[in-house]
PDB file of C-alpha atoms in Angstrom:
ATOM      1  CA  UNK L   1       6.665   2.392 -11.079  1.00  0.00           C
ATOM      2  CA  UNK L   2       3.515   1.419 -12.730  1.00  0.00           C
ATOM      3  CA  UNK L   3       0.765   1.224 -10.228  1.00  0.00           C
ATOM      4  CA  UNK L   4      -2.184  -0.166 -11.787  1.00  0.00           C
ATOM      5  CA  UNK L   5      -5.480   0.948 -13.045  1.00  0.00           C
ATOM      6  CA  UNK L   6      -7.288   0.331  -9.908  1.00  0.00           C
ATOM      7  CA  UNK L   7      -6.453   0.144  -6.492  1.00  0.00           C
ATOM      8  CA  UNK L   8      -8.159  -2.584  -4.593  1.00  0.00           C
ATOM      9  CA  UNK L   9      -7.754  -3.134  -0.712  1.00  0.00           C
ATOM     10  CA  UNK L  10      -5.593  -0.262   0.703  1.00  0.00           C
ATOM     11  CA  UNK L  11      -4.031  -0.350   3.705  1.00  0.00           C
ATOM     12  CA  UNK L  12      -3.467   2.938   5.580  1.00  0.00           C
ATOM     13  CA  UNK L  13      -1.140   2.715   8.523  1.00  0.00           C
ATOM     14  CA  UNK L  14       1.789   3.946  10.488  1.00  0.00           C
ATOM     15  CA  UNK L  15       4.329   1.884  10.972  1.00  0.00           C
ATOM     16  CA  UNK L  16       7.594   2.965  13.612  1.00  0.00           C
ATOM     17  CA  UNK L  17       6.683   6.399  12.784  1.00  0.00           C
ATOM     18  CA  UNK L  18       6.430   6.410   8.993  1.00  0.00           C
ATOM     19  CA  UNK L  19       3.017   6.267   7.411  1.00  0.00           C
ATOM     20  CA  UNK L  20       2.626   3.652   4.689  1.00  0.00           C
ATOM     21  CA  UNK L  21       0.410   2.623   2.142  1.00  0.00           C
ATOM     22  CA  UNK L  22      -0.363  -0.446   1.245  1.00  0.00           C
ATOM     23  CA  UNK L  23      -2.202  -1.566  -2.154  1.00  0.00           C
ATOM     24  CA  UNK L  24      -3.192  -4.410  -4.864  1.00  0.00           C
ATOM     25  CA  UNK L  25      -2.862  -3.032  -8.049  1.00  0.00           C
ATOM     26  CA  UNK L  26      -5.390  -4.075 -10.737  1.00  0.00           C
ATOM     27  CA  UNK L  27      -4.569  -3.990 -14.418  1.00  0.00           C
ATOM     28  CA  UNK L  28      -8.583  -4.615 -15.968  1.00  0.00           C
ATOM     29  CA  UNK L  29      -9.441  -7.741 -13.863  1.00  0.00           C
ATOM     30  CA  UNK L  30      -6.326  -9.120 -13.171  1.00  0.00           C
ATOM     31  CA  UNK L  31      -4.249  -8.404 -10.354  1.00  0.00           C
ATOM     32  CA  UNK L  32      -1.077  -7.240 -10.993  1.00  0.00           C
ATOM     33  CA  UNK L  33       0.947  -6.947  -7.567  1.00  0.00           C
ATOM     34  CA  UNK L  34       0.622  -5.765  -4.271  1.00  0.00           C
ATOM     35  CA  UNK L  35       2.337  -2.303  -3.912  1.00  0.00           C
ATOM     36  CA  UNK L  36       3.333   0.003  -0.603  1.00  0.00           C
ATOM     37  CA  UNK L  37       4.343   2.960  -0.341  1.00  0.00           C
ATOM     38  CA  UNK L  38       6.136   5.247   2.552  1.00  0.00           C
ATOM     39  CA  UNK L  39       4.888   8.982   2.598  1.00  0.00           C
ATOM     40  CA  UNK L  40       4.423  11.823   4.844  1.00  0.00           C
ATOM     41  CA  UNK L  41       0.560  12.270   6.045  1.00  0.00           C
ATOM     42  CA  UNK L  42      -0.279  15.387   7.375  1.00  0.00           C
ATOM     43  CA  UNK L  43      -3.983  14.717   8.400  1.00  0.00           C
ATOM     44  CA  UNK L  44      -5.625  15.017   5.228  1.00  0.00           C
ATOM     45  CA  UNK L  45      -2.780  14.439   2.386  1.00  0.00           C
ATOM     46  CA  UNK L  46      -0.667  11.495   2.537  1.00  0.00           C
ATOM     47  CA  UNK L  47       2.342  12.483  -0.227  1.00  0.00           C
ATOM     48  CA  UNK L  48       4.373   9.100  -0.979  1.00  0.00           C
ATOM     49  CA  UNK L  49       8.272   9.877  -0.491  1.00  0.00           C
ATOM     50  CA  UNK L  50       9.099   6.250  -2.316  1.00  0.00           C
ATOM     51  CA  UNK L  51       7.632   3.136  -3.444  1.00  0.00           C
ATOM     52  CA  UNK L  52       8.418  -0.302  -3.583  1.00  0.00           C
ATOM     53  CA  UNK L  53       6.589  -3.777  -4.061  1.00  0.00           C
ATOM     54  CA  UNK L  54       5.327  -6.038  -1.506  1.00  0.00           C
ATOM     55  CA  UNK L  55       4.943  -8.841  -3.669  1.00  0.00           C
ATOM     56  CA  UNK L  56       5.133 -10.092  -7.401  1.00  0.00           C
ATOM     57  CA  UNK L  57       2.306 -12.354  -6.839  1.00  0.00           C
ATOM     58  CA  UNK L  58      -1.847 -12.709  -5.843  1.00  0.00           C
ATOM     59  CA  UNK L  59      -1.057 -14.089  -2.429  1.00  0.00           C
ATOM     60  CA  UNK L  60      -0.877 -11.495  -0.513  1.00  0.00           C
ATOM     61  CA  UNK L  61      -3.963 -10.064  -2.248  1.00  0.00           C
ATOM     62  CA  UNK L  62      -6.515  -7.984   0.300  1.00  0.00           C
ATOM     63  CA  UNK L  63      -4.024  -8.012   3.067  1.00  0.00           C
ATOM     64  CA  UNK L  64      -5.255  -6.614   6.334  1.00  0.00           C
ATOM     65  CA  UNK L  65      -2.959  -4.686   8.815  1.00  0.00           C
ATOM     66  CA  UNK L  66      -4.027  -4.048  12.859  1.00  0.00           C
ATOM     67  CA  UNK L  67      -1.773  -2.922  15.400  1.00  0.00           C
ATOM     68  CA  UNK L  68      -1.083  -5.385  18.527  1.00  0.00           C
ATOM     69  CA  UNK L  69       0.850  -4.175  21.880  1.00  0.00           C
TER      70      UNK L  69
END
């Protein structure tokens, strides 16, 4: 899976036990999608397990993630 040049915005989180990653993949100056992956993080390496894409489109672009109760 092609991830871009740059990654703009991640997301770092953990999410029913599994850590994800969450990022919007820049090819030069456009945007290409938004990407996550699932990985195992053990404190100072997070090593993605698989990948997959968020969306196919800007609008999700610079998402932000918080936790609620």
């Amino acid at each position: 899976m092609a991830t871009g040049h740059v990654w703009e915005c991640p997301q770092f989180l953990k999410v029913d036990g599994q850590w994800v990653l969450i990022i919007s993949a820049m090819d030069g100056d456009k945007l290409s999608q938004v990407l996550y992956a699932v990985g195992d993080y053990d404190g100072s390496e997070f090593v993605p397990r698989r990948w997959g894409t968020f969306a196919h489109t800007d609008v999700p672009y610079a998402t932000t993630t918080f936790q609620d109760k």
